[in-house]
PDB file of C-alpha atoms in Angstrom:
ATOM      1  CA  UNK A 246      43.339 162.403 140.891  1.00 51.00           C
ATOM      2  CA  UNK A 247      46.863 161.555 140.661  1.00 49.00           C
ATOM      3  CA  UNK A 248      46.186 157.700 140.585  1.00 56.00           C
ATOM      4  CA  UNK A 249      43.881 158.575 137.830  1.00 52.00           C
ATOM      5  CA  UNK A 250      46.575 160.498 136.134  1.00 46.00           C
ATOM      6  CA  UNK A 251      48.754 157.525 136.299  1.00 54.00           C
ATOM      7  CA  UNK A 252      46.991 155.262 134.626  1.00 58.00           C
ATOM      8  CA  UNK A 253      46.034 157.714 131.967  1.00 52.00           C
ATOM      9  CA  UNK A 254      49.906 157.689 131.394  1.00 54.00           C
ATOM     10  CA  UNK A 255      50.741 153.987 131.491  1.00 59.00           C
ATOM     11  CA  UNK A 256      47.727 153.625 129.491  1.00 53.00           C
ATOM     12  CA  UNK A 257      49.085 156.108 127.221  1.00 56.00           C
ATOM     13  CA  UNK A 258      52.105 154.189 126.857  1.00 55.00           C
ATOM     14  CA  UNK A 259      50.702 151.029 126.398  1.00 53.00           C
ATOM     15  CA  UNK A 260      48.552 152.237 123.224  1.00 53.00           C
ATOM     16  CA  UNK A 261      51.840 154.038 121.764  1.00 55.00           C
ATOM     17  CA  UNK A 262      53.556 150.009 122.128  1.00 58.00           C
ATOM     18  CA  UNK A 263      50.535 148.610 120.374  1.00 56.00           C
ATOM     19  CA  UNK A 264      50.370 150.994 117.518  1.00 55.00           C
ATOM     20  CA  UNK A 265      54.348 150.258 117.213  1.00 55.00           C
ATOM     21  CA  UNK A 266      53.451 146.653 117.007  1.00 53.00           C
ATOM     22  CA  UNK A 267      50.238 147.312 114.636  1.00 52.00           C
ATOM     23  CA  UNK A 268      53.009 149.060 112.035  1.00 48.00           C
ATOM     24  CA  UNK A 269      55.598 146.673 111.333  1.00 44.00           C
ATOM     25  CA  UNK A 270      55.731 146.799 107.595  1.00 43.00           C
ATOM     26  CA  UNK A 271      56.877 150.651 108.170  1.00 42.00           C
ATOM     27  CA  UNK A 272      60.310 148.741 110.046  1.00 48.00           C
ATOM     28  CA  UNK A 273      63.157 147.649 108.572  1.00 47.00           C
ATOM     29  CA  UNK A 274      62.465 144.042 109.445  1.00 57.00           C
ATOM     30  CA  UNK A 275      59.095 143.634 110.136  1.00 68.00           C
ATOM     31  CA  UNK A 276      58.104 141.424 113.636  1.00 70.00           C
ATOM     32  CA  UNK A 277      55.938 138.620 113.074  1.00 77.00           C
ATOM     33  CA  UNK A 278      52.540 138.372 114.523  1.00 76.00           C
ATOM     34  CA  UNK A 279      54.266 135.987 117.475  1.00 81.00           C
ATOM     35  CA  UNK A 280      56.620 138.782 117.774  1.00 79.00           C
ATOM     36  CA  UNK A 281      54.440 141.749 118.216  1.00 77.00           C
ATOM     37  CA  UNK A 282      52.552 139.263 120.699  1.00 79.00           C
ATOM     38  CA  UNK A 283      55.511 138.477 122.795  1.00 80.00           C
ATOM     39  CA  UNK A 284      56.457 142.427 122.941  1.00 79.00           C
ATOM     40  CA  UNK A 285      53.641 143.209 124.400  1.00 78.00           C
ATOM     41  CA  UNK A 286      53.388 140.636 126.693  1.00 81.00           C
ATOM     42  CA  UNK A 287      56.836 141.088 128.279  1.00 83.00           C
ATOM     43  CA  UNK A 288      57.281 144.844 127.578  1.00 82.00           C
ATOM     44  CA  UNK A 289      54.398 146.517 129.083  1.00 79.00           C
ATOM     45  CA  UNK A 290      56.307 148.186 131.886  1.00 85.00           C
ATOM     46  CA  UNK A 291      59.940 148.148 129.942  1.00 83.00           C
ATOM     47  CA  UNK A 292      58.386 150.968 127.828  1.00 80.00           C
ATOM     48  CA  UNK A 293      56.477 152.702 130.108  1.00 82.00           C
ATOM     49  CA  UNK A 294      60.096 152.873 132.566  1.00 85.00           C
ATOM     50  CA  UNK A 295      62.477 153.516 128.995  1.00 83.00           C
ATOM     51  CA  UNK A 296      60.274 154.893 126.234  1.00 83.00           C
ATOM     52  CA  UNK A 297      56.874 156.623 127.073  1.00 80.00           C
ATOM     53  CA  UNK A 298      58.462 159.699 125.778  1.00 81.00           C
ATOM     54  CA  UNK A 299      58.668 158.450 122.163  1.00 77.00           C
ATOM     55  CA  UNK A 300      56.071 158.942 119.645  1.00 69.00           C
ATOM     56  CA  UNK A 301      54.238 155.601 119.647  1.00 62.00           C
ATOM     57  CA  UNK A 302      54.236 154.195 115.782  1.00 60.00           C
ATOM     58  CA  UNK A 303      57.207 153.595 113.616  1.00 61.00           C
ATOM     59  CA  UNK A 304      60.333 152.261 113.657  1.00 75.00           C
ATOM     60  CA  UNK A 305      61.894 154.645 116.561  1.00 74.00           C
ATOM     61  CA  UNK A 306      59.360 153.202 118.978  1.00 74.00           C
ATOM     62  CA  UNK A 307      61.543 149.550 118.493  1.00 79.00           C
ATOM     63  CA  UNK A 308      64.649 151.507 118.357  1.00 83.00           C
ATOM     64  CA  UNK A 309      64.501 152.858 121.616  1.00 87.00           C
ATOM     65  CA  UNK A 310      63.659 149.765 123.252  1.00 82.00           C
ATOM     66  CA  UNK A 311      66.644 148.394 121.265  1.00 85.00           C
ATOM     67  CA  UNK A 312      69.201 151.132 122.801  1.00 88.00           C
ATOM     68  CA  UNK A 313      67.654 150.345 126.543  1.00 88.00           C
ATOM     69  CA  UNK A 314      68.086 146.620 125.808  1.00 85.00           C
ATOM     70  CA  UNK A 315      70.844 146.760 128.868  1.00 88.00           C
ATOM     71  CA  UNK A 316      68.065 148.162 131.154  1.00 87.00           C
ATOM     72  CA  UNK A 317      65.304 145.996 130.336  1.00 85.00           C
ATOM     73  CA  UNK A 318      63.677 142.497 131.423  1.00 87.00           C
ATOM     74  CA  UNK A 319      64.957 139.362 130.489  1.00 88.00           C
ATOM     75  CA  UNK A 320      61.658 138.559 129.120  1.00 87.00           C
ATOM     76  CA  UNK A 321      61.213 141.999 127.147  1.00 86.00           C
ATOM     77  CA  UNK A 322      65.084 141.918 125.878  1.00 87.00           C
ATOM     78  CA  UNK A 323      64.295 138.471 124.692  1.00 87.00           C
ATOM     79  CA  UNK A 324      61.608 139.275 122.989  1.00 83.00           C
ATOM     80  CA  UNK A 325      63.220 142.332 121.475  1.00 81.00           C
ATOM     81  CA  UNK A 326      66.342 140.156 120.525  1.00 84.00           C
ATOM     82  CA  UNK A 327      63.609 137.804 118.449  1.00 83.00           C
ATOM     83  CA  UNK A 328      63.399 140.691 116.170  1.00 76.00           C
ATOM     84  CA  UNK A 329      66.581 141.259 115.037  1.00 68.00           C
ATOM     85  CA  UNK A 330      67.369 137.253 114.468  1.00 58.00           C
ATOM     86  CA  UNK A 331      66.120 136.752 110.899  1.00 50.00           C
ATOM     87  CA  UNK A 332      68.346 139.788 109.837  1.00 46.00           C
ATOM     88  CA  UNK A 333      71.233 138.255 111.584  1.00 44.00           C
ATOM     89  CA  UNK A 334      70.801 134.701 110.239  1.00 44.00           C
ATOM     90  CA  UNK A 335      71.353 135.530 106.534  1.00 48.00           C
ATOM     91  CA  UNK A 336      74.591 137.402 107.693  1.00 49.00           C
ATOM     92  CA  UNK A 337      75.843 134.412 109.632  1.00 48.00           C
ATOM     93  CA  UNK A 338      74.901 132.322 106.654  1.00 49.00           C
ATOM     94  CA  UNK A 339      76.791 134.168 104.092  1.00 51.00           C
ATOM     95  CA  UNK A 340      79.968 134.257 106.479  1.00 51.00           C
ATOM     96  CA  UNK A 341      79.845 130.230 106.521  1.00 53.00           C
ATOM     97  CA  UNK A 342      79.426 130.527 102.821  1.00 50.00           C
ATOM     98  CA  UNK A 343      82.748 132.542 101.950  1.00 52.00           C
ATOM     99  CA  UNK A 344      85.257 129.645 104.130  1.00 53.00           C
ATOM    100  CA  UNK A 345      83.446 126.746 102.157  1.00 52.00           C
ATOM    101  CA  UNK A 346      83.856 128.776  98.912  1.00 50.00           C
ATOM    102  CA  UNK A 347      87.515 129.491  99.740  1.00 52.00           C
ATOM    103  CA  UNK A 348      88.304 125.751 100.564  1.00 53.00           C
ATOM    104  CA  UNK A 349      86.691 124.337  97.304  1.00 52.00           C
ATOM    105  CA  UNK A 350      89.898 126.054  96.099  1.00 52.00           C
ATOM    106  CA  UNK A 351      92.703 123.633  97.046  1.00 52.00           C
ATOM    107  CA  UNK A 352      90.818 121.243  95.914  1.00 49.00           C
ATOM    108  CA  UNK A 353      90.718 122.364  92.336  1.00 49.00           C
ATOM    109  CA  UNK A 354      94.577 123.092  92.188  1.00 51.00           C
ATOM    110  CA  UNK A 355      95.383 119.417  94.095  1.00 49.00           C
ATOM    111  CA  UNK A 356      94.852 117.512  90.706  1.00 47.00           C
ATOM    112  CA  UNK A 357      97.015 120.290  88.511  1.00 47.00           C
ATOM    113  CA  UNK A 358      99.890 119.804  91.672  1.00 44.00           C
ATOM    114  CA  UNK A 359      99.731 115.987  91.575  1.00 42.00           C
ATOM    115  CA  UNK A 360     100.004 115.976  87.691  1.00 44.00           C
ATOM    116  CA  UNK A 361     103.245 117.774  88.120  1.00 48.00           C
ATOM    117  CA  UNK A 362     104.959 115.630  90.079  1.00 60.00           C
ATOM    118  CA  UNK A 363     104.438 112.240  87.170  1.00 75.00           C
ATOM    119  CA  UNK A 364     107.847 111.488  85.363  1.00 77.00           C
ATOM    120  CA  UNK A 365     108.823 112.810  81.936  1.00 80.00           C
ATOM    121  CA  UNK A 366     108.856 110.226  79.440  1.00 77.00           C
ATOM    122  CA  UNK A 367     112.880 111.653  79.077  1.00 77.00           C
ATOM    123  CA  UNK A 368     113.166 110.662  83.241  1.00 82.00           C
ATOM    124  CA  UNK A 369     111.843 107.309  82.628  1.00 83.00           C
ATOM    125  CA  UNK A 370     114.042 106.641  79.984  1.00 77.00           C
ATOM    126  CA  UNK A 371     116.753 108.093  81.984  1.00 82.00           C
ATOM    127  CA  UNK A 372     116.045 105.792  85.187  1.00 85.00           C
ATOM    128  CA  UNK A 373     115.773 102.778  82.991  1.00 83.00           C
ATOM    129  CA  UNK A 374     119.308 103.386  81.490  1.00 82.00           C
ATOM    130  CA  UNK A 375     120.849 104.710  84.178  1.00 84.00           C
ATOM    131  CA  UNK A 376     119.554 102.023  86.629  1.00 86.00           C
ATOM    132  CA  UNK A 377     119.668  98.833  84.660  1.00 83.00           C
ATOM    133  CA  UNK A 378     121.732  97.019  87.332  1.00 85.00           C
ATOM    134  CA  UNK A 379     120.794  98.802  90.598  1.00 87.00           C
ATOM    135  CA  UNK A 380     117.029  97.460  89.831  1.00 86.00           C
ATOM    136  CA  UNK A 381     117.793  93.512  90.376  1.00 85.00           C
ATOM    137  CA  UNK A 382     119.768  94.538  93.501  1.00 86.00           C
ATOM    138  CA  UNK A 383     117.129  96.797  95.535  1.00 86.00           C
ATOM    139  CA  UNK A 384     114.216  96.086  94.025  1.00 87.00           C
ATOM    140  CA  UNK A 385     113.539  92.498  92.495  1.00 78.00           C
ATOM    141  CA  UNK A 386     110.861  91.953  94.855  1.00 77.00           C
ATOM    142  CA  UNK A 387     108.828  95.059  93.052  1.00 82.00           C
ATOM    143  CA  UNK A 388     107.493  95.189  89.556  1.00 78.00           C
ATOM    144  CA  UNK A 389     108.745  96.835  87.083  1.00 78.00           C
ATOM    145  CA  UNK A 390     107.112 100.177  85.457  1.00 71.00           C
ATOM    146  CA  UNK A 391     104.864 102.454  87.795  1.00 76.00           C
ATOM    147  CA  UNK A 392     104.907 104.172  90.429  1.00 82.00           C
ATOM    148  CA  UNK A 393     105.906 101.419  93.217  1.00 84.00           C
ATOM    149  CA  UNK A 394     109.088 100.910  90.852  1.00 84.00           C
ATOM    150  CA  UNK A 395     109.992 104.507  91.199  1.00 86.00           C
ATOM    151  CA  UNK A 396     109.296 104.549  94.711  1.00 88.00           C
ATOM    152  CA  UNK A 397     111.289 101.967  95.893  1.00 89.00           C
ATOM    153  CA  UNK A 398     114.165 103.420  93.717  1.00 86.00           C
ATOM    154  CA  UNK A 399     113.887 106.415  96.117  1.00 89.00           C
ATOM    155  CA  UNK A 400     113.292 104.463  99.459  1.00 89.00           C
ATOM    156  CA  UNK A 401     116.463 102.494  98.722  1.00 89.00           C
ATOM    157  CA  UNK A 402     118.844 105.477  97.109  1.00 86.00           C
ATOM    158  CA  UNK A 403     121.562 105.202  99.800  1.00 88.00           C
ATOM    159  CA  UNK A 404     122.210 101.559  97.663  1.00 86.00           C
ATOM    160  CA  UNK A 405     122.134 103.137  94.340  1.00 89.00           C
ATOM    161  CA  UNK A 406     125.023 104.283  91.885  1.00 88.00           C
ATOM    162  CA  UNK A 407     125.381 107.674  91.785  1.00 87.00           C
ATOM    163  CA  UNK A 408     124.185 107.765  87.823  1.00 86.00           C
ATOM    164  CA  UNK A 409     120.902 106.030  89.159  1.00 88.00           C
ATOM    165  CA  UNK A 410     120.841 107.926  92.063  1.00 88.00           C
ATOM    166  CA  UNK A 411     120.968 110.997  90.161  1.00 87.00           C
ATOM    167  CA  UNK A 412     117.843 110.131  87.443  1.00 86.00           C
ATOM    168  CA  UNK A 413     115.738 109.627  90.625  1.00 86.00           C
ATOM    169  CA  UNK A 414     116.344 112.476  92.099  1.00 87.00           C
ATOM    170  CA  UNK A 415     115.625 114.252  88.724  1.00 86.00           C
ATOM    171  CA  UNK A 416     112.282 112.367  88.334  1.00 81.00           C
ATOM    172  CA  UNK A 417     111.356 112.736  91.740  1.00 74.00           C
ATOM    173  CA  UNK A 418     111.537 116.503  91.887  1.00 59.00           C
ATOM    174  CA  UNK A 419     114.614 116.909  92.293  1.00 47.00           C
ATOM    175  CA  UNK A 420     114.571 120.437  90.752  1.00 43.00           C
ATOM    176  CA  UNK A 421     117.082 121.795  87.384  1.00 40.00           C
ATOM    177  CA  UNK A 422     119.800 120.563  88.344  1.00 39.00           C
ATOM    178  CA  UNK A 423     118.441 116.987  88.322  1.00 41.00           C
ATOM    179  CA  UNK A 424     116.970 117.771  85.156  1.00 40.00           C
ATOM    180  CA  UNK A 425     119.910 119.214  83.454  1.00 41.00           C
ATOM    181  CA  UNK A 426     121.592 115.411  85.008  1.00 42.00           C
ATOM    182  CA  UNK A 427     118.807 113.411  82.880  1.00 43.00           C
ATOM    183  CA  UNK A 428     119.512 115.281  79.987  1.00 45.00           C
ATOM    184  CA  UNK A 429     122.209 113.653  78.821  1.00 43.00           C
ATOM    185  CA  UNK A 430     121.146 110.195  78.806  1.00 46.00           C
ATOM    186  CA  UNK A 431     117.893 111.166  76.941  1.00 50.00           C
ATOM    187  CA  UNK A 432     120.108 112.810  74.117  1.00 58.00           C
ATOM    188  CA  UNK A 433     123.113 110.009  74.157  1.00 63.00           C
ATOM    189  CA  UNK A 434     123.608 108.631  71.025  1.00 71.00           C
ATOM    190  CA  UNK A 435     122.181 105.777  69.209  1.00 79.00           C
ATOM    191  CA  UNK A 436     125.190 104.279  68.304  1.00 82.00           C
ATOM    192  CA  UNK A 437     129.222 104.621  68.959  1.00 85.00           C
ATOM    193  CA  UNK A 438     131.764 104.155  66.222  1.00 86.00           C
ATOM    194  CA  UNK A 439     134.699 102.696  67.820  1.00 84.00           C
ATOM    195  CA  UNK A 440     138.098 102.161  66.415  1.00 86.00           C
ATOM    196  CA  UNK A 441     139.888  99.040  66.358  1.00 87.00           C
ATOM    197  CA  UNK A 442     140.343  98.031  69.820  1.00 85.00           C
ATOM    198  CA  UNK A 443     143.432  95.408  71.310  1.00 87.00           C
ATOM    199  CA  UNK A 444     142.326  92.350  73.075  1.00 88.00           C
ATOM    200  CA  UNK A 445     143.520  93.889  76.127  1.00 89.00           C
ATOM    201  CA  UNK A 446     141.265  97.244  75.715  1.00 88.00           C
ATOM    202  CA  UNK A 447     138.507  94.300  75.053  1.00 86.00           C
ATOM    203  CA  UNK A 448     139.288  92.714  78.040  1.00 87.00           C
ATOM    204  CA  UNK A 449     139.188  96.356  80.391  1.00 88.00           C
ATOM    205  CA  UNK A 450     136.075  97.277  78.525  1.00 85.00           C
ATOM    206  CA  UNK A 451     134.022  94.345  79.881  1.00 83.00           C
ATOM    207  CA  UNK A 452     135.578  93.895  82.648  1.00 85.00           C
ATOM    208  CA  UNK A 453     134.384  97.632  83.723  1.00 83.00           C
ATOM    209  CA  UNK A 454     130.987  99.524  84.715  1.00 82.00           C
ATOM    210  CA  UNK A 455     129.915  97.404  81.178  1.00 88.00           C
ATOM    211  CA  UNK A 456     129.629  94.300  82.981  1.00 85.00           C
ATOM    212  CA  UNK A 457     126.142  94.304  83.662  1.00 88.00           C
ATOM    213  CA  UNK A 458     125.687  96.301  80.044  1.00 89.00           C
ATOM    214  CA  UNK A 459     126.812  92.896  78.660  1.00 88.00           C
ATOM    215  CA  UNK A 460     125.075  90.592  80.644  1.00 88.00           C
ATOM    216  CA  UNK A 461     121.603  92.816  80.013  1.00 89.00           C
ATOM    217  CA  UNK A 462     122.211  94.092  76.304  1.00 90.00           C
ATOM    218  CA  UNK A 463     124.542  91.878  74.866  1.00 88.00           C
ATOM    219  CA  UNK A 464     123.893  88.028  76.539  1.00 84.00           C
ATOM    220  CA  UNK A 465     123.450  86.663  73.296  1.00 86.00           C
ATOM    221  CA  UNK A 466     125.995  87.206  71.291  1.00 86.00           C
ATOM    222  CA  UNK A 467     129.176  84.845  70.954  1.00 86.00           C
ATOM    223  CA  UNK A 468     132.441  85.961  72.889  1.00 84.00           C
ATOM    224  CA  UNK A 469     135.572  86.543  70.748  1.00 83.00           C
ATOM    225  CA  UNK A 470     136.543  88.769  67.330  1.00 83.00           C
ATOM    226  CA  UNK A 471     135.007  91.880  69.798  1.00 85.00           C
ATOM    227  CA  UNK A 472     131.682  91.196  68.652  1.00 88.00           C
ATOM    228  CA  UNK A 473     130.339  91.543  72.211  1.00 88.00           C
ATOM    229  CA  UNK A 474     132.489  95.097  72.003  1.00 86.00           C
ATOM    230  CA  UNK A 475     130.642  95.917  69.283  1.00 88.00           C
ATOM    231  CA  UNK A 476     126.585  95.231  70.188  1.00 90.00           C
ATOM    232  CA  UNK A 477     127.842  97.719  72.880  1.00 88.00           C
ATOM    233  CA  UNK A 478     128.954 100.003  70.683  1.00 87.00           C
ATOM    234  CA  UNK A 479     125.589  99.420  68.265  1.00 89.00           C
ATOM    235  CA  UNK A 480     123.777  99.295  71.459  1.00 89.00           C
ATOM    236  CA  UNK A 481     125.008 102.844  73.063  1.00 86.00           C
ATOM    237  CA  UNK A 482     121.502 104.219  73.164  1.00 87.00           C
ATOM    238  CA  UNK A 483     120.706 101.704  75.701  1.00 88.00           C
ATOM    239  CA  UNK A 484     123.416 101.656  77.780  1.00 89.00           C
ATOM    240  CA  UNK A 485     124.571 103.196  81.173  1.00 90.00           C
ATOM    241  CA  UNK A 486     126.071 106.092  81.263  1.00 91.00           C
ATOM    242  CA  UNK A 487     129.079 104.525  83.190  1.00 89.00           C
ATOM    243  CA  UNK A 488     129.645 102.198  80.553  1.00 89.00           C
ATOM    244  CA  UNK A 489     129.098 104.872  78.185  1.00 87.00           C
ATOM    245  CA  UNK A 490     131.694 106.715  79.418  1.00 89.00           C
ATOM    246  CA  UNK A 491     134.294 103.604  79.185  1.00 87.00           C
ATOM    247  CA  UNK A 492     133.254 103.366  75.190  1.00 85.00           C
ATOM    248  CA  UNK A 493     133.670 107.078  74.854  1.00 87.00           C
ATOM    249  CA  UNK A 494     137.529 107.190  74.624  1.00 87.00           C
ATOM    250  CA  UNK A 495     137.865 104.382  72.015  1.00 86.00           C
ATOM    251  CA  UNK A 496     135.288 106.136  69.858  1.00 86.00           C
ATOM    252  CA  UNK A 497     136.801 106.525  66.110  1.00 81.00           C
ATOM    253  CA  UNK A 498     138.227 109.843  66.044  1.00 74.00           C
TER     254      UNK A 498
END
């Protein structure tokens, strides 16, 4: 009698795990027909042990297998586990998806940041002027115009005059106080009026930081009568700011 009672139970228990497997659509995420197959395979005595006491059908049938998961088979909690994957899959994927949005990011502010860091046409002008004679010195080797030119300007700016040295900087980020520096040569004037100056003044003039200014600017012209003075003077646009600053106190008042 009691053996007969016993499997009335189990038996009992065993039609409340196939009706919970014959209702999936009433669960949150229904099992699969390979699902419900493995549960019942590898649960028959997991739910008898954990879960004979729940109404067989609906969702809380799975449920309390779920909370018993620590108590149950490896087969059964594998199969159990099987159910709960596809609703854990599209969580995983949209995690993945919110790093890979988040790095497209830098990438679309790199070309902006790069852009930044290109010379003003005021810089350029300011390196050329200011750096007329340092150029053949450090960097004959390296073509003129473009980046290279700037960059070995920068690589070799322990060598450089400190007017040069100073329009690099500027150019190459070297915040407003370089840029306040490269101001000056962008706005110099086009030409200086100079007074009357004695051969000797002549003579200290291009003998000066306007050496190279002459040799550069002013190659051409014939010495004597302070005509090369003067394409300095008609040339002050394009000069250095050193010799600049030699022409400024013989400018006419």
């Amino acid at each position: 009698m009691i053996n007969a009672l016993t499997r009335a139970t189990r038996l009992s228990a065993w039609l409340a795990l196939a009706a919970l497997m014959s209702t999936g659509p009433a669960l949150s995420q229904a099992p699969s027909q390979a699902q419900r197959d493995a549960i019942k395979s590898q649960c028959r005595n997991d739910y008898i042990a954990h879960c004979s006491s729940v109404p067989p059908g609906g969702e809380a049938s799975l449920q309390c297998l779920q909370k018993n998961m620590a108590s149950l088979g490896p087969g059964c909690a594998s199969a159990v586990k099987a159910v709960e994957a596809p609703s854990a899959a599209p969580a995983a994927a949209k995690t993945d998806a919110a790093p890979a949005a988040t790095a497209a990011k830098p990438a679309e502010t790199a070309a902006p940041k790069a852009a930044a860091g290109k010379p003003s046409n005021a810089q350029i002008s300011a390196i050329r002027s200011a750096c007329r004679s340092d150029y053949p010195k450090v960097c004959a080797g390296v073509p003129t115009g473009g980046a290279p030119a700037l960059q070995c300007l920068e690589k070799n700016k322990d060598k450089l005059s400190p007017a040069c040295e100073k329009a690099v900087a500027a150019a190459g980020g070297g915040g407003a106080a370089g840029a306040a520096t490269t101001a000056a040569p962008a706005a110099a004037p086009a030409v200086i009026a100079l007074r009357p100056l004695r051969p000797r003044e002549e003579i200290f003039v291009l003998r000066s930081a306007c050496g190279a200014d002459v040799r550069s600017i002013c190659g051409g012209v014939q010495p004597g009568g302070g005509r090369i003075v003067q394409c300095l003077a008609t040339n002050a646009g394009s000069l250095s700011p050193a010799c600049r600053e030699v022409l400024a106190p013989f400018a006419a008042r």
